[in-house]
Amino acid sequence: MTTFRIGAAADLLGVSADTIRRWVDAGRLPAGRDEHGHRIIDGVDLAAFARAQAADPDAGAEFSSARNRLRGIVVDVRKDTVMAQVDIQAGPFRVVSLMSREAVDDLDLRVGSVAVAVIKSTTVVVERAAPAASAGARGNG
């Protein structure tokens, strides 16, 4: 069973450790204590909580086969005569899209705009985090 300390859980959910503590104190997120008295959260409980907190899909999602929708803020737009690059910060994730300049102009995408990155992919590579990258996580058996 994998367990996470408060800081590691906060990193995974993109919130502060204080937010995790408030959720635990309010009974919204179950937690126990390890042998040193530190609060720990079971990985299965954390996954269930994260799934329950996931926002409903944006309007229009029911008309698309794409299920990966990341709402964020446009942080950079670079345009040349034909193509453009749009950078969106969606929580802790940076999404970069290359598209036509015409599409950027038609969508009126500019720094500070809210945008949804809709990702449709037939290839998604999933990697297990290296132990050093998951500091605070413990595998127990």
PDB file of C-alpha atoms in Angstrom:
ATOM      1  CA  MET A   1       0.000   0.000   0.000  1.00  0.00           C
ATOM      2  CA  THR A   2       1.307   3.460  -0.894  1.00  0.00           C
ATOM      3  CA  THR A   3       0.852   6.299   1.565  1.00  0.00           C
ATOM      4  CA  PHE A   4       1.630   9.983   1.216  1.00  0.00           C
ATOM      5  CA  ARG A   5       2.641  12.598   3.738  1.00  0.00           C
ATOM      6  CA  ILE A   6       0.777  15.913   3.666  1.00  0.00           C
ATOM      7  CA  GLY A   7       3.380  17.721   1.513  1.00  0.00           C
ATOM      8  CA  ALA A   8       3.527  14.974  -1.089  1.00  0.00           C
ATOM      9  CA  ALA A   9      -0.274  14.851  -1.322  1.00  0.00           C
ATOM     10  CA  ALA A  10      -0.332  18.637  -1.743  1.00  0.00           C
ATOM     11  CA  ASP A  11       2.207  18.437  -4.572  1.00  0.00           C
ATOM     12  CA  LEU A  12       0.158  15.785  -6.365  1.00  0.00           C
ATOM     13  CA  LEU A  13      -3.086  17.770  -6.110  1.00  0.00           C
ATOM     14  CA  GLY A  14      -1.490  21.147  -6.881  1.00  0.00           C
ATOM     15  CA  VAL A  15      -2.577  22.757  -3.598  1.00  0.00           C
ATOM     16  CA  SER A  16      -0.798  23.890  -0.451  1.00  0.00           C
ATOM     17  CA  ALA A  17      -0.041  21.629   2.492  1.00  0.00           C
ATOM     18  CA  ASP A  18      -2.336  23.859   4.573  1.00  0.00           C
ATOM     19  CA  THR A  19      -5.213  23.101   2.195  1.00  0.00           C
ATOM     20  CA  ILE A  20      -4.626  19.355   2.625  1.00  0.00           C
ATOM     21  CA  ARG A  21      -4.545  19.799   6.420  1.00  0.00           C
ATOM     22  CA  ARG A  22      -7.848  21.721   6.322  1.00  0.00           C
ATOM     23  CA  TRP A  23      -9.456  18.974   4.218  1.00  0.00           C
ATOM     24  CA  VAL A  24      -8.205  16.332   6.654  1.00  0.00           C
ATOM     25  CA  ASP A  25      -9.332  18.337   9.702  1.00  0.00           C
ATOM     26  CA  ALA A  26     -12.771  18.847   8.137  1.00  0.00           C
ATOM     27  CA  GLY A  27     -13.111  15.103   7.506  1.00  0.00           C
ATOM     28  CA  ARG A  28     -13.177  15.513   3.733  1.00  0.00           C
ATOM     29  CA  LEU A  29      -9.953  13.551   3.224  1.00  0.00           C
ATOM     30  CA  PRO A  30      -9.218  10.546   5.453  1.00  0.00           C
ATOM     31  CA  ALA A  31      -5.774  10.408   7.049  1.00  0.00           C
ATOM     32  CA  GLY A  32      -3.980   8.428   9.698  1.00  0.00           C
ATOM     33  CA  ARG A  33      -0.662   8.738  11.451  1.00  0.00           C
ATOM     34  CA  ASP A  34       2.599   6.915  10.869  1.00  0.00           C
ATOM     35  CA  GLU A  35       4.868   5.524  13.582  1.00  0.00           C
ATOM     36  CA  HIS A  36       6.391   9.003  14.063  1.00  0.00           C
ATOM     37  CA  GLY A  37       3.033  10.743  14.461  1.00  0.00           C
ATOM     38  CA  HIS A  38       3.098  12.341  11.006  1.00  0.00           C
ATOM     39  CA  ARG A  39      -0.192  12.452   9.145  1.00  0.00           C
ATOM     40  CA  ILE A  40      -0.347  10.096   6.186  1.00  0.00           C
ATOM     41  CA  ILE A  41      -2.945   9.583   3.500  1.00  0.00           C
ATOM     42  CA  ASP A  42      -3.578   6.229   1.866  1.00  0.00           C
ATOM     43  CA  GLY A  43      -2.945   6.346  -1.899  1.00  0.00           C
ATOM     44  CA  VAL A  44      -6.339   4.817  -2.701  1.00  0.00           C
ATOM     45  CA  ASP A  45      -8.097   7.433  -0.547  1.00  0.00           C
ATOM     46  CA  LEU A  46      -6.108  10.237  -2.172  1.00  0.00           C
ATOM     47  CA  ALA A  47      -6.968   8.963  -5.657  1.00  0.00           C
ATOM     48  CA  ALA A  48     -10.684   8.724  -4.779  1.00  0.00           C
ATOM     49  CA  PHE A  49     -10.633  12.246  -3.338  1.00  0.00           C
ATOM     50  CA  ALA A  50      -8.863  13.640  -6.429  1.00  0.00           C
ATOM     51  CA  ARG A  51     -11.364  11.968  -8.729  1.00  0.00           C
ATOM     52  CA  ALA A  52     -14.315  13.318  -6.720  1.00  0.00           C
ATOM     53  CA  GLN A  53     -12.853  16.835  -6.838  1.00  0.00           C
ATOM     54  CA  ALA A  54     -12.367  16.791 -10.612  1.00  0.00           C
ATOM     55  CA  ALA A  55     -14.369  19.531 -12.245  1.00  0.00           C
ATOM     56  CA  ASP A  56     -17.219  18.686 -14.546  1.00  0.00           C
ATOM     57  CA  PRO A  57     -16.227  18.841 -18.206  1.00  0.00           C
ATOM     58  CA  ASP A  58     -16.483  22.206 -19.878  1.00  0.00           C
ATOM     59  CA  ALA A  59     -19.537  23.030 -21.925  1.00  0.00           C
ATOM     60  CA  GLY A  60     -19.262  21.325 -25.294  1.00  0.00           C
ATOM     61  CA  ALA A  61     -17.389  18.305 -23.950  1.00  0.00           C
ATOM     62  CA  GLU A  62     -20.387  16.083 -24.601  1.00  0.00           C
ATOM     63  CA  PHE A  63     -19.996  16.826 -28.313  1.00  0.00           C
ATOM     64  CA  SER A  64     -16.379  15.672 -28.475  1.00  0.00           C
ATOM     65  CA  SER A  65     -14.631  12.326 -28.252  1.00  0.00           C
ATOM     66  CA  ALA A  66     -11.665  14.014 -26.540  1.00  0.00           C
ATOM     67  CA  ARG A  67     -11.741  13.449 -22.784  1.00  0.00           C
ATOM     68  CA  ASN A  68      -8.609  15.314 -21.758  1.00  0.00           C
ATOM     69  CA  ARG A  69      -9.638  18.917 -21.169  1.00  0.00           C
ATOM     70  CA  LEU A  70      -7.379  21.292 -19.259  1.00  0.00           C
ATOM     71  CA  ARG A  71      -8.787  24.740 -18.482  1.00  0.00           C
ATOM     72  CA  GLY A  72      -6.162  27.387 -17.876  1.00  0.00           C
ATOM     73  CA  ILE A  73      -4.834  30.824 -18.613  1.00  0.00           C
ATOM     74  CA  VAL A  74      -2.915  31.813 -21.728  1.00  0.00           C
ATOM     75  CA  VAL A  75       0.560  32.864 -20.558  1.00  0.00           C
ATOM     76  CA  ASP A  76       2.293  33.391 -23.900  1.00  0.00           C
ATOM     77  CA  VAL A  77       1.362  33.829 -27.561  1.00  0.00           C
ATOM     78  CA  ARG A  78       4.015  33.923 -30.288  1.00  0.00           C
ATOM     79  CA  LYS A  79       2.888  34.558 -33.847  1.00  0.00           C
ATOM     80  CA  ASP A  80       4.630  34.772 -37.174  1.00  0.00           C
ATOM     81  CA  THR A  81       3.029  35.221 -40.591  1.00  0.00           C
ATOM     82  CA  VAL A  82       1.601  31.688 -40.828  1.00  0.00           C
ATOM     83  CA  MET A  83       1.933  29.822 -37.515  1.00  0.00           C
ATOM     84  CA  ALA A  84       1.579  30.550 -33.806  1.00  0.00           C
ATOM     85  CA  GLN A  85       2.538  29.030 -30.480  1.00  0.00           C
ATOM     86  CA  VAL A  86       0.146  29.342 -27.536  1.00  0.00           C
ATOM     87  CA  ASP A  87       1.250  28.452 -23.999  1.00  0.00           C
ATOM     88  CA  ILE A  88      -1.465  27.654 -21.453  1.00  0.00           C
ATOM     89  CA  GLN A  89      -0.859  27.202 -17.727  1.00  0.00           C
ATOM     90  CA  ALA A  90      -3.502  24.800 -16.434  1.00  0.00           C
ATOM     91  CA  GLY A  91      -2.834  24.417 -12.717  1.00  0.00           C
ATOM     92  CA  PRO A  92       0.675  23.011 -12.405  1.00  0.00           C
ATOM     93  CA  PHE A  93       0.692  21.925 -16.059  1.00  0.00           C
ATOM     94  CA  ARG A  94       2.089  23.862 -19.009  1.00  0.00           C
ATOM     95  CA  VAL A  95       0.461  22.982 -22.321  1.00  0.00           C
ATOM     96  CA  VAL A  96       1.973  24.241 -25.560  1.00  0.00           C
ATOM     97  CA  SER A  97      -0.045  24.252 -28.773  1.00  0.00           C
ATOM     98  CA  LEU A  98       1.170  24.985 -32.285  1.00  0.00           C
ATOM     99  CA  MET A  99      -1.574  26.219 -34.594  1.00  0.00           C
ATOM    100  CA  SER A 100      -2.202  28.543 -37.461  1.00  0.00           C
ATOM    101  CA  ARG A 101      -2.014  32.271 -36.857  1.00  0.00           C
ATOM    102  CA  GLU A 102      -5.506  32.477 -38.328  1.00  0.00           C
ATOM    103  CA  ALA A 103      -6.839  30.155 -35.574  1.00  0.00           C
ATOM    104  CA  VAL A 104      -5.230  32.286 -32.854  1.00  0.00           C
ATOM    105  CA  ASP A 105      -6.717  35.435 -34.355  1.00  0.00           C
ATOM    106  CA  ASP A 106     -10.168  33.842 -34.830  1.00  0.00           C
ATOM    107  CA  LEU A 107     -10.187  32.628 -31.203  1.00  0.00           C
ATOM    108  CA  ASP A 108      -8.809  35.989 -30.040  1.00  0.00           C
ATOM    109  CA  LEU A 109      -6.231  34.195 -27.913  1.00  0.00           C
ATOM    110  CA  ARG A 110      -4.000  36.592 -26.005  1.00  0.00           C
ATOM    111  CA  VAL A 111      -2.053  36.604 -22.762  1.00  0.00           C
ATOM    112  CA  GLY A 112      -4.535  36.598 -19.896  1.00  0.00           C
ATOM    113  CA  SER A 113      -7.326  34.843 -21.826  1.00  0.00           C
ATOM    114  CA  VAL A 114      -8.960  31.755 -20.371  1.00  0.00           C
ATOM    115  CA  ALA A 115      -8.666  28.797 -22.727  1.00  0.00           C
ATOM    116  CA  VAL A 116      -9.286  25.053 -22.702  1.00  0.00           C
ATOM    117  CA  ALA A 117      -6.633  22.724 -24.079  1.00  0.00           C
ATOM    118  CA  VAL A 118      -8.468  19.738 -25.551  1.00  0.00           C
ATOM    119  CA  ILE A 119      -6.113  16.817 -26.000  1.00  0.00           C
ATOM    120  CA  LYS A 120      -6.937  13.811 -28.166  1.00  0.00           C
ATOM    121  CA  SER A 121      -4.163  11.306 -28.356  1.00  0.00           C
ATOM    122  CA  THR A 122      -3.854   7.717 -29.426  1.00  0.00           C
ATOM    123  CA  THR A 123      -0.488   7.479 -27.711  1.00  0.00           C
ATOM    124  CA  VAL A 124      -0.069   8.402 -24.075  1.00  0.00           C
ATOM    125  CA  VAL A 125       3.152   7.397 -22.382  1.00  0.00           C
ATOM    126  CA  VAL A 126       2.743   6.667 -18.673  1.00  0.00           C
ATOM    127  CA  GLU A 127       5.825   6.470 -16.502  1.00  0.00           C
ATOM    128  CA  ARG A 128       6.142   5.547 -12.870  1.00  0.00           C
ATOM    129  CA  ALA A 129       7.736   8.353 -10.889  1.00  0.00           C
ATOM    130  CA  ALA A 130      11.282   7.724  -9.735  1.00  0.00           C
ATOM    131  CA  PRO A 131      11.607   7.303  -5.950  1.00  0.00           C
ATOM    132  CA  ALA A 132      13.448  10.629  -5.621  1.00  0.00           C
ATOM    133  CA  ALA A 133      10.658  12.390  -7.546  1.00  0.00           C
ATOM    134  CA  SER A 134       8.001  11.093  -5.174  1.00  0.00           C
ATOM    135  CA  ALA A 135       9.560  12.325  -1.937  1.00  0.00           C
ATOM    136  CA  GLY A 136       7.208  11.753   0.924  1.00  0.00           C
ATOM    137  CA  ALA A 137       5.549   8.765  -0.724  1.00  0.00           C
ATOM    138  CA  ARG A 138       6.111   5.373   0.810  1.00  0.00           C
ATOM    139  CA  GLY A 139       5.428   1.977  -0.598  1.00  0.00           C
ATOM    140  CA  ASN A 140       4.322  -0.378   2.166  1.00  0.00           C
ATOM    141  CA  GLY A 141       4.286  -3.845   0.761  1.00  0.00           C
TER     142      GLY A 141
END
